[in-house]
Short mmCIF file of C-alpha atoms in Angstrom, two decimals:
data_model
loop_
_atom_site.label_atom_id
_atom_site.label_comp_id
_atom_site.label_asym_id
_atom_site.label_seq_id
_atom_site.Cartn_x
_atom_site.Cartn_y
_atom_site.Cartn_z
CA MET A 638 98.84 110.18 113.14
CA LYS A 639 101.30 110.23 110.27
CA ILE A 640 100.05 109.61 106.74
CA GLY A 641 101.73 108.79 103.45
CA ILE A 642 101.30 111.19 100.54
CA ASP A 643 102.04 110.41 96.91
CA PHE A 644 102.31 113.92 95.45
CA GLY A 645 102.42 112.88 91.81
CA THR A 646 103.01 114.63 88.52
CA SER A 647 99.67 113.49 87.10
CA TYR A 648 97.75 112.15 90.13
CA SER A 649 98.07 112.39 93.91
CA ALA A 650 96.90 110.10 96.70
CA ALA A 651 97.17 109.67 100.47
CA ALA A 652 96.82 106.74 102.87
CA ALA A 653 97.39 105.64 106.45
CA VAL A 654 97.85 102.27 108.14
CA ILE A 655 95.06 101.63 110.65
CA ASP A 656 94.88 98.36 112.59
CA GLY A 657 97.53 96.90 110.33
CA ARG A 658 95.70 97.67 107.08
CA VAL A 659 96.13 100.43 104.53
CA ARG A 660 93.26 102.88 104.41
CA THR A 661 93.28 105.26 101.47
CA VAL A 662 91.93 108.78 101.70
CA ARG A 663 89.07 109.39 99.28
CA PHE A 664 88.70 112.49 97.19
CA GLY A 665 85.08 112.59 96.22
CA GLU A 666 84.39 109.06 95.02
CA GLU A 667 87.98 108.38 94.00
CA GLN A 668 91.11 107.14 95.78
CA GLN A 669 93.29 109.67 93.98
CA PHE A 670 92.84 112.99 92.21
CA ARG A 671 94.48 114.70 89.28
CA THR A 672 97.27 116.97 90.57
CA THR A 673 95.55 120.04 89.26
CA VAL A 674 94.14 123.09 90.99
CA TYR A 675 91.93 125.88 89.64
CA PHE A 676 91.75 129.33 91.16
CA PRO A 677 88.96 131.65 90.02
CA GLU A 678 91.48 134.43 90.71
CA ALA A 679 94.42 134.46 88.33
CA VAL A 680 97.93 133.96 89.70
CA PRO A 681 99.77 137.32 89.45
CA ASP A 682 101.59 137.87 86.18
CA PRO A 683 104.56 140.31 86.28
CA SER A 684 104.19 141.09 82.58
CA GLN A 685 100.83 142.77 83.31
CA PHE A 686 102.50 145.56 85.28
CA GLU A 687 101.59 148.98 83.91
CA LEU A 688 102.20 152.46 85.29
CA THR A 689 98.75 153.71 86.19
CA ASP A 690 98.27 157.29 87.41
CA ALA A 691 98.48 156.08 91.01
CA LEU A 692 101.66 154.09 90.39
CA GLU A 693 103.16 156.99 88.42
CA ALA A 694 102.59 159.19 91.45
CA GLN A 695 104.47 156.66 93.59
CA VAL A 696 107.36 156.72 91.11
CA ASP A 697 107.50 160.55 91.22
CA ALA A 698 107.46 160.51 95.01
CA LEU A 699 110.31 157.99 95.12
CA VAL A 700 112.34 160.03 92.61
CA ARG A 701 111.90 163.21 94.69
CA SER A 702 112.84 161.36 97.87
CA ALA A 703 115.87 159.70 96.28
CA ARG A 704 117.05 163.01 94.77
CA ALA A 705 116.77 164.80 98.12
CA GLN A 706 118.48 161.97 99.96
CA HIS A 707 121.28 161.81 97.43
CA THR A 708 121.81 165.59 97.53
CA ARG A 709 121.81 165.63 101.33
CA ALA A 710 124.29 162.76 101.53
CA ALA A 711 126.55 164.40 98.95
CA ASN A 712 126.52 167.74 100.76
CA GLU A 713 127.25 166.05 104.07
CA ALA A 714 130.15 164.15 102.56
CA GLN A 715 131.58 167.33 100.99
CA ALA A 716 131.22 169.25 104.25
CA ALA A 717 133.06 166.49 106.10
CA ARG A 718 135.91 166.62 103.61
CA ARG A 719 136.10 170.42 103.90
CA GLU A 720 136.25 170.09 107.67
CA GLN A 721 139.09 167.61 107.38
CA ALA A 722 140.94 169.93 104.99
CA ALA A 723 140.55 172.88 107.37
CA ARG A 724 142.55 171.00 109.98
CA LEU A 725 145.54 170.59 107.67
CA PRO A 726 148.63 172.87 107.85
CA ALA A 727 148.24 176.09 105.90
CA ASP A 728 150.61 175.01 103.13
CA GLN A 729 148.52 171.87 102.48
CA ARG A 730 145.06 173.31 103.08
CA GLU A 731 144.70 175.25 99.83
CA ALA A 732 145.69 172.26 97.69
CA ALA A 733 143.31 169.95 99.54
CA LEU A 734 140.40 172.35 99.17
CA ALA A 735 141.09 172.63 95.47
CA LEU A 736 140.69 168.86 95.08
CA ILE A 737 137.27 168.82 96.73
CA ALA A 738 134.84 169.06 93.85
CA THR A 739 131.08 169.16 93.95
CA PRO A 740 129.88 165.52 93.74
CA ALA A 741 128.15 164.59 90.52
CA SER A 742 124.45 164.06 91.01
CA ARG A 743 122.68 160.94 89.69
CA SER A 744 120.78 161.45 86.47
CA GLU A 745 116.99 161.66 86.40
CA THR A 746 117.00 158.57 84.16
CA ASP A 747 118.83 156.51 86.79
CA LEU A 748 116.60 157.73 89.60
CA ARG A 749 113.42 157.03 87.65
CA ARG A 750 114.62 153.57 86.57
CA ASP A 751 115.30 152.59 90.18
CA ALA A 752 111.98 154.04 91.31
CA ILE A 753 110.04 152.04 88.69
CA ARG A 754 111.81 148.85 89.79
CA ALA A 755 110.84 149.52 93.41
CA VAL A 756 107.20 150.28 92.52
CA ARG A 757 106.98 147.20 90.30
CA ARG A 758 108.34 145.03 93.10
CA GLN A 759 105.85 146.49 95.59
CA TRP A 760 103.03 146.02 93.07
CA LEU A 761 103.91 142.36 92.50
CA GLU A 762 104.17 141.66 96.23
CA GLU A 763 100.74 143.22 96.73
CA GLN A 764 99.29 141.18 93.88
CA VAL A 765 100.67 137.99 95.43
CA ARG A 766 99.27 138.93 98.85
CA GLU A 767 95.85 139.66 97.40
CA ALA A 768 95.77 136.45 95.35
CA ARG A 769 96.89 134.34 98.29
CA ALA A 770 94.38 136.02 100.59
CA SER A 771 91.50 135.50 98.15
CA ALA A 772 92.47 131.90 97.46
CA ALA A 773 93.53 131.08 101.02
CA SER A 774 90.05 129.86 101.77
CA LEU A 775 89.83 126.42 100.20
CA GLN A 776 86.26 127.10 99.12
CA ASN A 777 87.73 129.23 96.31
CA ALA A 778 90.02 126.48 94.99
CA VAL A 779 88.90 123.43 93.03
CA TYR A 780 90.99 120.28 92.63
CA GLY A 781 91.40 117.31 90.32
CA GLU A 782 89.09 116.67 87.39
CA ASP A 783 86.64 119.15 88.92
CA ALA A 784 89.33 121.82 88.55
CA VAL A 785 89.64 121.15 84.83
CA GLU A 786 85.87 121.17 84.37
CA ALA A 787 85.49 124.39 86.37
CA TYR A 788 88.17 126.12 84.32
CA LEU A 789 86.64 125.01 81.03
CA THR A 790 83.19 126.08 82.20
CA GLU A 791 84.19 129.47 83.61
CA GLY A 792 86.71 130.36 80.91
CA PHE A 793 88.81 132.55 83.20
CA GLY A 794 91.03 132.30 86.25
CA ASN A 795 94.09 130.11 86.51
CA LEU A 796 94.44 126.35 86.03
CA VAL A 797 97.72 124.87 87.26
CA GLN A 798 98.45 121.33 86.11
CA SER A 799 101.27 119.06 87.28
CA PRO A 800 103.05 121.62 89.52
CA LYS A 801 105.47 118.85 90.55
CA SER A 802 107.04 118.99 87.10
CA MET A 803 108.15 122.61 87.75
CA LEU A 804 109.79 122.15 91.16
CA GLY A 805 113.30 121.42 89.89
CA TYR A 806 113.61 124.22 87.34
CA GLN A 807 115.24 127.63 87.61
CA LEU A 808 112.54 129.87 89.09
CA ALA A 809 112.43 133.61 89.52
CA PRO A 810 111.67 134.55 93.16
CA HIS A 811 108.05 135.52 92.47
CA VAL A 812 107.47 132.33 90.45
CA ARG A 813 108.95 130.22 93.25
CA GLN A 814 106.65 131.94 95.74
CA THR A 815 103.67 131.14 93.52
CA ILE A 816 104.69 127.48 93.13
CA VAL A 817 105.13 127.14 96.90
CA GLY A 818 101.63 128.52 97.34
CA ILE A 819 100.08 126.18 94.77
CA ALA A 820 101.81 123.10 96.20
CA GLY A 821 100.67 124.26 99.62
CA TYR A 822 97.02 124.47 98.53
CA ILE A 823 97.18 120.92 97.19
CA LEU A 824 98.86 119.54 100.33
CA GLU A 825 96.35 121.37 102.52
CA HIS A 826 93.52 119.83 100.51
CA ILE A 827 95.05 116.41 101.19
CA ARG A 828 95.64 117.13 104.89
CA LEU A 829 92.12 118.40 105.54
CA SER A 830 90.54 115.53 103.58
CA ALA A 831 92.59 113.01 105.59
CA SER A 832 91.81 114.72 108.89
CA GLN A 833 88.09 114.66 108.21
CA GLN A 834 87.99 111.01 107.14
CA LEU A 835 90.38 109.66 109.76
CA GLY A 836 88.81 111.65 112.58
CA ILE A 837 92.09 113.16 113.77
CA ASN A 838 93.98 116.37 113.07
CA VAL A 839 96.70 115.11 110.71
CA ARG A 840 99.92 117.07 111.19
CA SER A 841 102.73 114.82 109.91
CA ALA A 842 103.41 112.89 106.72
CA VAL A 843 105.89 110.93 104.64
CA LEU A 844 105.99 112.36 101.12
CA GLY A 845 107.10 110.35 98.15
CA ARG A 846 109.83 111.76 95.94
CA PRO A 847 111.34 110.53 92.69
CA VAL A 848 114.90 109.29 92.55
CA GLN A 849 115.53 112.13 90.12
CA PHE A 850 113.28 115.18 89.77
CA ARG A 851 112.63 116.75 86.40
CA SER A 852 115.16 119.56 86.53
CA SER A 853 117.20 122.08 84.59
CA MET A 854 119.77 122.40 87.40
CA GLY A 855 120.99 118.88 88.07
CA ASP A 856 121.26 117.92 91.72
CA ALA A 857 120.54 121.51 92.76
CA GLY A 858 117.12 121.16 91.14
CA GLY A 859 116.34 118.18 93.35
CA ASP A 860 117.42 120.10 96.44
CA GLN A 861 115.21 123.01 95.40
CA ALA A 862 112.24 120.71 94.81
CA LEU A 863 112.53 119.24 98.31
CA ALA A 864 112.89 122.73 99.81
CA ILE A 865 109.74 123.91 98.00
CA LEU A 866 107.75 120.87 99.14
CA THR A 867 108.97 121.30 102.72
CA GLU A 868 107.97 124.96 102.74
CA ALA A 869 104.64 124.19 101.09
CA ALA A 870 103.89 121.46 103.63
CA ALA A 871 104.59 123.84 106.51
CA GLY A 872 102.21 126.36 104.98
CA ALA A 873 99.62 123.60 104.58
CA GLY A 874 99.64 122.89 108.31
CA PHE A 875 102.07 119.99 108.56
CA ASP A 876 104.37 120.19 111.58
CA GLU A 877 106.64 117.44 110.28
CA VAL A 878 107.36 115.93 106.88
CA SER A 879 109.97 113.48 105.68
CA PHE A 880 110.70 112.11 102.22
CA LEU A 881 111.05 108.60 100.82
CA GLU A 882 112.00 107.63 97.29
CA GLU A 883 108.88 106.44 95.51
CA PRO A 884 110.21 103.07 94.28
CA VAL A 885 111.48 102.33 97.78
CA ALA A 886 107.98 103.05 99.07
CA ALA A 887 106.52 100.72 96.43
CA ALA A 888 108.97 98.04 97.59
CA LEU A 889 107.64 98.41 101.16
CA GLY A 890 104.10 97.95 99.90
CA TYR A 891 105.05 94.90 97.86
CA HIS A 892 106.97 93.46 100.84
CA ALA A 893 103.80 93.55 102.96
CA GLN A 894 102.00 91.25 100.51
CA SER A 895 104.89 88.83 99.83
CA ALA A 896 105.04 85.68 101.94
CA GLN A 897 108.34 84.34 100.54
CA ARG A 898 111.66 86.12 100.62
CA HIS A 899 112.94 87.03 97.18
CA ARG A 900 114.82 89.67 95.24
CA THR A 901 112.61 91.99 93.23
CA LEU A 902 113.08 94.95 90.96
CA VAL A 903 110.45 97.62 91.56
CA VAL A 904 109.76 99.69 88.43
CA ASP A 905 107.61 102.77 89.08
CA ILE A 906 106.69 104.59 85.86
CA GLY A 907 104.56 107.66 86.47
CA GLY A 908 103.61 110.83 84.68
CA GLY A 909 106.90 112.64 85.11
CA THR A 910 109.58 110.15 86.15
CA THR A 911 110.68 106.52 85.90
CA ASP A 912 112.14 105.16 89.15
CA ILE A 913 113.65 101.77 89.93
CA THR A 914 114.63 100.06 93.18
CA LEU A 915 116.21 96.65 93.74
CA ALA A 916 115.25 95.13 97.08
CA GLU A 917 115.07 91.95 99.11
CA VAL A 918 111.42 91.67 100.13
CA GLY A 919 108.97 89.21 101.62
CA GLY A 920 108.94 86.96 104.63
CA ALA A 921 109.42 87.89 108.26
CA ASP A 922 112.59 89.93 107.88
CA ALA A 923 112.53 93.65 107.07
CA PRO A 924 112.98 94.62 103.42
CA VAL A 925 116.50 95.55 102.34
CA VAL A 926 117.06 98.13 99.60
CA LEU A 927 120.06 97.26 97.42
CA GLY A 928 120.02 100.18 95.00
CA SER A 929 117.90 102.85 93.32
CA TRP A 930 117.98 104.48 89.88
CA GLY A 931 115.83 106.97 88.02
CA ILE A 932 115.34 109.23 85.02
CA ALA A 933 113.15 112.29 84.56
CA ARG A 934 110.96 110.68 81.88
CA GLY A 935 107.35 109.61 82.16
CA GLY A 936 103.91 109.58 80.62
CA VAL A 937 103.86 113.32 79.92
CA ASP A 938 106.73 112.75 77.48
CA VAL A 939 104.57 110.32 75.50
CA ASP A 940 101.69 112.84 75.57
CA LEU A 941 103.94 115.59 74.24
CA SER A 942 105.36 113.38 71.50
CA LEU A 943 101.91 112.21 70.39
CA SER A 944 100.59 115.77 70.41
CA LEU A 945 103.45 117.11 68.31
CA SER A 946 103.55 114.24 65.84
CA ARG A 947 99.83 113.70 65.20
CA PHE A 948 97.74 116.58 66.56
CA MET A 949 99.83 119.66 65.87
CA PRO A 950 100.06 119.07 62.09
CA LEU A 951 96.35 119.98 62.11
CA PHE A 952 97.49 123.44 63.24
CA GLY A 953 100.27 123.77 60.68
CA LYS A 954 103.28 122.11 62.26
CA ALA A 955 105.80 121.23 59.52
CA VAL A 956 103.36 122.66 56.98
CA THR A 957 103.52 126.40 57.69
CA ARG A 958 106.37 128.71 58.62
CA VAL A 959 105.18 128.95 62.20
CA PRO A 960 108.23 128.20 64.41
CA ALA A 961 108.27 124.72 65.90
CA HIS A 962 108.56 126.00 69.47
CA HIS A 963 105.11 127.63 69.21
CA PHE A 964 103.58 124.16 68.98
CA VAL A 965 105.66 122.96 71.92
CA GLU A 966 104.35 125.90 73.96
CA ALA A 967 100.77 125.01 73.06
CA ALA A 968 101.24 121.33 73.92
CA THR A 969 103.08 121.83 77.24
CA VAL A 970 100.05 122.55 79.41
CA HIS A 971 101.86 122.01 82.72
CA ASP A 972 104.25 124.90 81.99
CA VAL A 973 102.39 128.10 82.90
CA VAL A 974 105.02 130.36 81.32
CA ARG A 975 104.94 128.55 77.97
CA GLN A 976 101.16 128.56 77.97
CA ARG A 977 101.08 132.31 78.53
CA ASP A 978 103.66 132.86 75.80
CA PHE A 979 101.53 130.90 73.32
CA GLN A 980 98.22 132.49 74.27
CA ARG A 981 99.62 136.01 73.91
CA ARG A 982 101.19 135.59 70.52
CA ASP A 983 99.70 137.81 67.83
CA ALA A 984 101.35 136.04 64.91
CA TYR A 985 98.75 133.86 63.28
CA ARG A 986 96.46 136.25 61.40
CA GLU A 987 98.66 136.02 58.32
CA VAL A 988 98.99 132.22 58.47
CA ALA A 989 97.13 130.54 55.61
CA GLU A 990 93.81 128.82 56.21
CA PRO A 991 92.88 126.55 57.78
CA PHE A 992 95.93 126.72 60.04
CA GLY A 993 95.82 130.37 61.08
CA PRO A 994 92.19 130.28 62.28
CA ARG A 995 92.85 126.98 64.06
CA LEU A 996 95.84 128.42 65.92
CA ILE A 997 93.81 131.45 66.94
CA ALA A 998 91.05 129.14 68.17
CA LEU A 999 93.62 127.12 70.11
CA GLN A 1000 94.67 130.32 71.88
CA GLN A 1001 91.21 130.80 73.35
CA PRO A 1002 90.89 130.11 77.11
CA GLY A 1003 90.71 126.41 77.89
CA ASN A 1004 91.39 125.06 74.41
CA THR A 1005 94.99 123.94 74.99
CA THR A 1006 93.67 122.06 78.03
CA ARG A 1007 90.90 120.48 75.93
CA LEU A 1008 93.46 119.43 73.35
CA SER A 1009 95.75 118.00 76.03
CA ARG A 1010 92.87 115.90 77.38
CA ALA A 1011 92.17 114.65 73.86
CA VAL A 1012 95.81 113.62 73.49
CA GLU A 1013 95.81 111.83 76.83
CA SER A 1014 92.57 110.01 75.96
CA ALA A 1015 94.08 108.91 72.65
CA LYS A 1016 97.17 107.58 74.46
CA ILE A 1017 95.04 105.58 76.90
CA GLU A 1018 92.63 104.22 74.29
CA LEU A 1019 95.34 103.24 71.83
CA SER A 1020 97.09 101.22 74.51
CA THR A 1021 94.33 98.61 74.16
CA ARG A 1022 92.69 99.44 70.83
CA GLU A 1023 93.83 99.73 67.23
CA ASP A 1024 92.07 102.98 66.37
CA HIS A 1025 90.81 106.14 68.05
CA ARG A 1026 88.97 109.24 66.86
CA ALA A 1027 89.39 112.56 68.66
CA GLU A 1028 86.63 115.12 68.18
CA LEU A 1029 88.00 118.68 67.98
CA GLY A 1030 84.87 120.66 67.26
CA TYR A 1031 85.85 123.34 69.76
CA ILE A 1032 88.63 124.30 67.32
CA GLU A 1033 86.63 124.07 64.11
CA PRO A 1034 83.16 122.64 63.45
CA GLY A 1035 83.47 119.03 62.34
CA LEU A 1036 87.23 118.85 62.92
CA ALA A 1037 88.40 115.41 64.08
CA LEU A 1038 91.55 113.32 64.05
CA ALA A 1039 91.86 109.58 63.54
CA THR A 1040 94.87 107.97 65.23
CA SER A 1041 96.12 104.41 65.40
CA ALA A 1042 98.06 102.13 67.71
CA ARG A 1043 100.94 102.46 65.28
CA ASP A 1044 100.90 106.24 65.79
CA LEU A 1045 101.13 105.72 69.52
CA GLY A 1046 103.95 103.21 69.12
CA GLU A 1047 105.97 105.68 67.08
CA SER A 1048 105.27 108.50 69.56
CA ALA A 1049 106.20 106.33 72.55
CA GLY A 1050 109.40 105.12 70.87
CA PRO A 1051 111.76 107.80 72.28
CA PHE A 1052 110.36 107.35 75.80
CA LEU A 1053 110.69 103.57 75.59
CA GLY A 1054 114.25 104.05 74.39
CA PHE A 1055 115.14 106.01 77.53
CA VAL A 1056 113.40 103.47 79.78
CA SER A 1057 115.04 100.50 78.05
CA ASP A 1058 118.47 102.13 78.32
CA LEU A 1059 117.90 102.64 82.04
CA LEU A 1060 116.74 99.05 82.53
CA ARG A 1061 119.78 97.70 80.68
CA GLU A 1062 122.06 99.93 82.77
CA VAL A 1063 120.41 98.62 85.94
CA GLY A 1064 120.74 95.01 84.75
CA ALA A 1065 124.44 95.48 83.97
CA GLU A 1066 125.11 97.04 87.37
CA ILE A 1067 123.26 94.23 89.14
CA ASP A 1068 125.33 91.63 87.27
CA ALA A 1069 128.60 93.41 88.02
CA ARG A 1070 127.96 94.37 91.64
CA LEU A 1071 125.56 91.80 93.03
CA GLY A 1072 125.62 88.84 90.70
CA GLU A 1073 122.13 87.59 91.45
CA ALA A 1074 119.41 88.86 89.10
CA PRO A 1075 115.93 89.68 90.43
CA SER A 1076 113.42 86.84 90.36
CA ALA A 1077 110.50 89.25 89.99
CA VAL A 1078 109.81 92.67 88.53
CA PHE A 1079 107.07 94.60 90.35
CA LEU A 1080 105.44 97.20 88.11
CA THR A 1081 103.55 100.21 89.44
CA GLY A 1082 102.73 103.76 88.39
CA GLY A 1083 100.18 104.99 85.86
CA MET A 1084 102.26 104.17 82.79
CA SER A 1085 102.68 100.55 83.94
CA ARG A 1086 99.20 99.93 82.51
CA ALA A 1087 100.52 100.34 78.98
CA PRO A 1088 101.22 96.98 77.28
CA TYR A 1089 104.19 98.40 75.38
CA VAL A 1090 105.80 99.40 78.69
CA ARG A 1091 105.35 95.92 80.13
CA GLU A 1092 106.77 94.37 76.97
CA ALA A 1093 109.85 96.62 77.17
CA VAL A 1094 110.44 95.67 80.81
CA GLN A 1095 110.02 91.97 80.08
CA ARG A 1096 112.51 92.16 77.19
CA CYS A 1097 115.15 93.60 79.51
CA PHE A 1098 114.52 91.03 82.28
CA PRO A 1099 113.22 87.96 80.41
CA GLN A 1100 113.90 85.53 83.28
CA ALA A 1101 112.00 87.54 85.89
CA ARG A 1102 108.37 87.02 86.83
CA LEU A 1103 106.35 90.13 85.98
CA VAL A 1104 104.09 91.25 88.85
CA ALA A 1105 101.48 93.90 88.10
CA GLY A 1106 100.96 96.10 91.12
CA ASP A 1107 98.20 98.66 91.56
CA PRO A 1108 99.15 101.39 89.06
CA SER A 1109 97.55 104.10 91.17
CA LEU A 1110 98.16 103.03 94.77
CA GLY A 1111 101.35 100.97 94.73
CA VAL A 1112 103.49 103.87 95.95
CA VAL A 1113 101.07 105.44 98.42
CA SER A 1114 100.51 102.09 100.17
CA GLY A 1115 104.23 101.82 100.84
CA LEU A 1116 104.35 105.42 102.03
CA ALA A 1117 101.55 104.61 104.48
CA PHE A 1118 103.60 101.69 105.88
CA ALA A 1119 106.66 103.95 106.16
CA ALA A 1120 104.57 106.58 107.96
CA ALA A 1121 103.24 103.96 110.41
CA GLN A 1122 106.74 102.74 111.18
CA ALA A 1123 108.00 106.28 111.76
CA ALA A 1124 105.06 107.42 113.90
#
């Protein structure tokens, strides 16, 4: 059996078509889970490498070996040249021998530097092997909201949130290996959960992908992301995986529930990306995709903006001389490197009260995650309410922050600007290339719940009927149909 998997930035889900109907895989009591995994064992960190006595002994041994090998090779090379010179005519031999000098030996500094690099590389590889071996059993890994709770309760280990958002960025080899492993754990969790509930050993899947991955490398970032997911899926036990653009999948799901043929614009706005597909759907004929567009912007951009504009001033942003990027590091919880950079900074003891002590408190294990959850809760609540109060007692007794719907509107403004620009670009291309505008706009993805998102979409396509799809399952349902057709 082939299943559909929506490996999302914020949440993930899986489903299969059985007897013509979509059956979603449950994770606990839910039909999706937060794309987060907690390992009691920390993911190896190269910056923690130190030359212990044992490692120093390895360095010395490598230096001795390299020195002996270099000396032996140099002597052999010199002997070979002398032998060649001895075969020359007598009048040339003396001059040739005079030119053969003793080869310069490599300095101890060079030999030791190379030896330390080799030992560090071996150490890191061993750390990765040990971490993967200890976490290979799924009983040691916790997923979704339970992962966040476990991390906050234990106060140690490693919490990885939204690994999808890192797939398209420049990654050092050891970081890439770690990301492959983490994505693999999540996909294996999905595969085993599906196998248990469907009563069959699931080995193949259709994975959703955005039109455009979040990336620092352009198209190469998208290629890398797909390569990482393919490798991770193989490690998770999948024999075969294929990819389908997420808005195209949503169009397939919408097609299955549409009796009349019509042209629709599918707008999928998730945590990390906004993806759009124009398609002919409905009726007895197969759906026809007419075009797809996307930008690497989503709900996490609103979270970051709200955090920096309203929450981080409590910690001294724009009030103290603390560099602005420190606050970005603290707020970007899905970026493991930035989180480590922030948590290791020893720069806040001289910052005036109350900001210095608050920053130091924010550095404590789990507190950036707690703050991120508070920001996300504020974003969700303010989408339907005028006011919200976030309790931040874990930073400072009695500390709280009141926010308003206006605050959210201002924070969401840049994101809505990007989305509106994309929608206008899509509308202009449809007019120029196809002529006929869509009669309906099908909205899906977590951010489609937000009224301000729906209003922005309606402003760009005022003549279209707005159809609210399932924000959580609109994509995975279409992926399940695609998987059934490909099986």
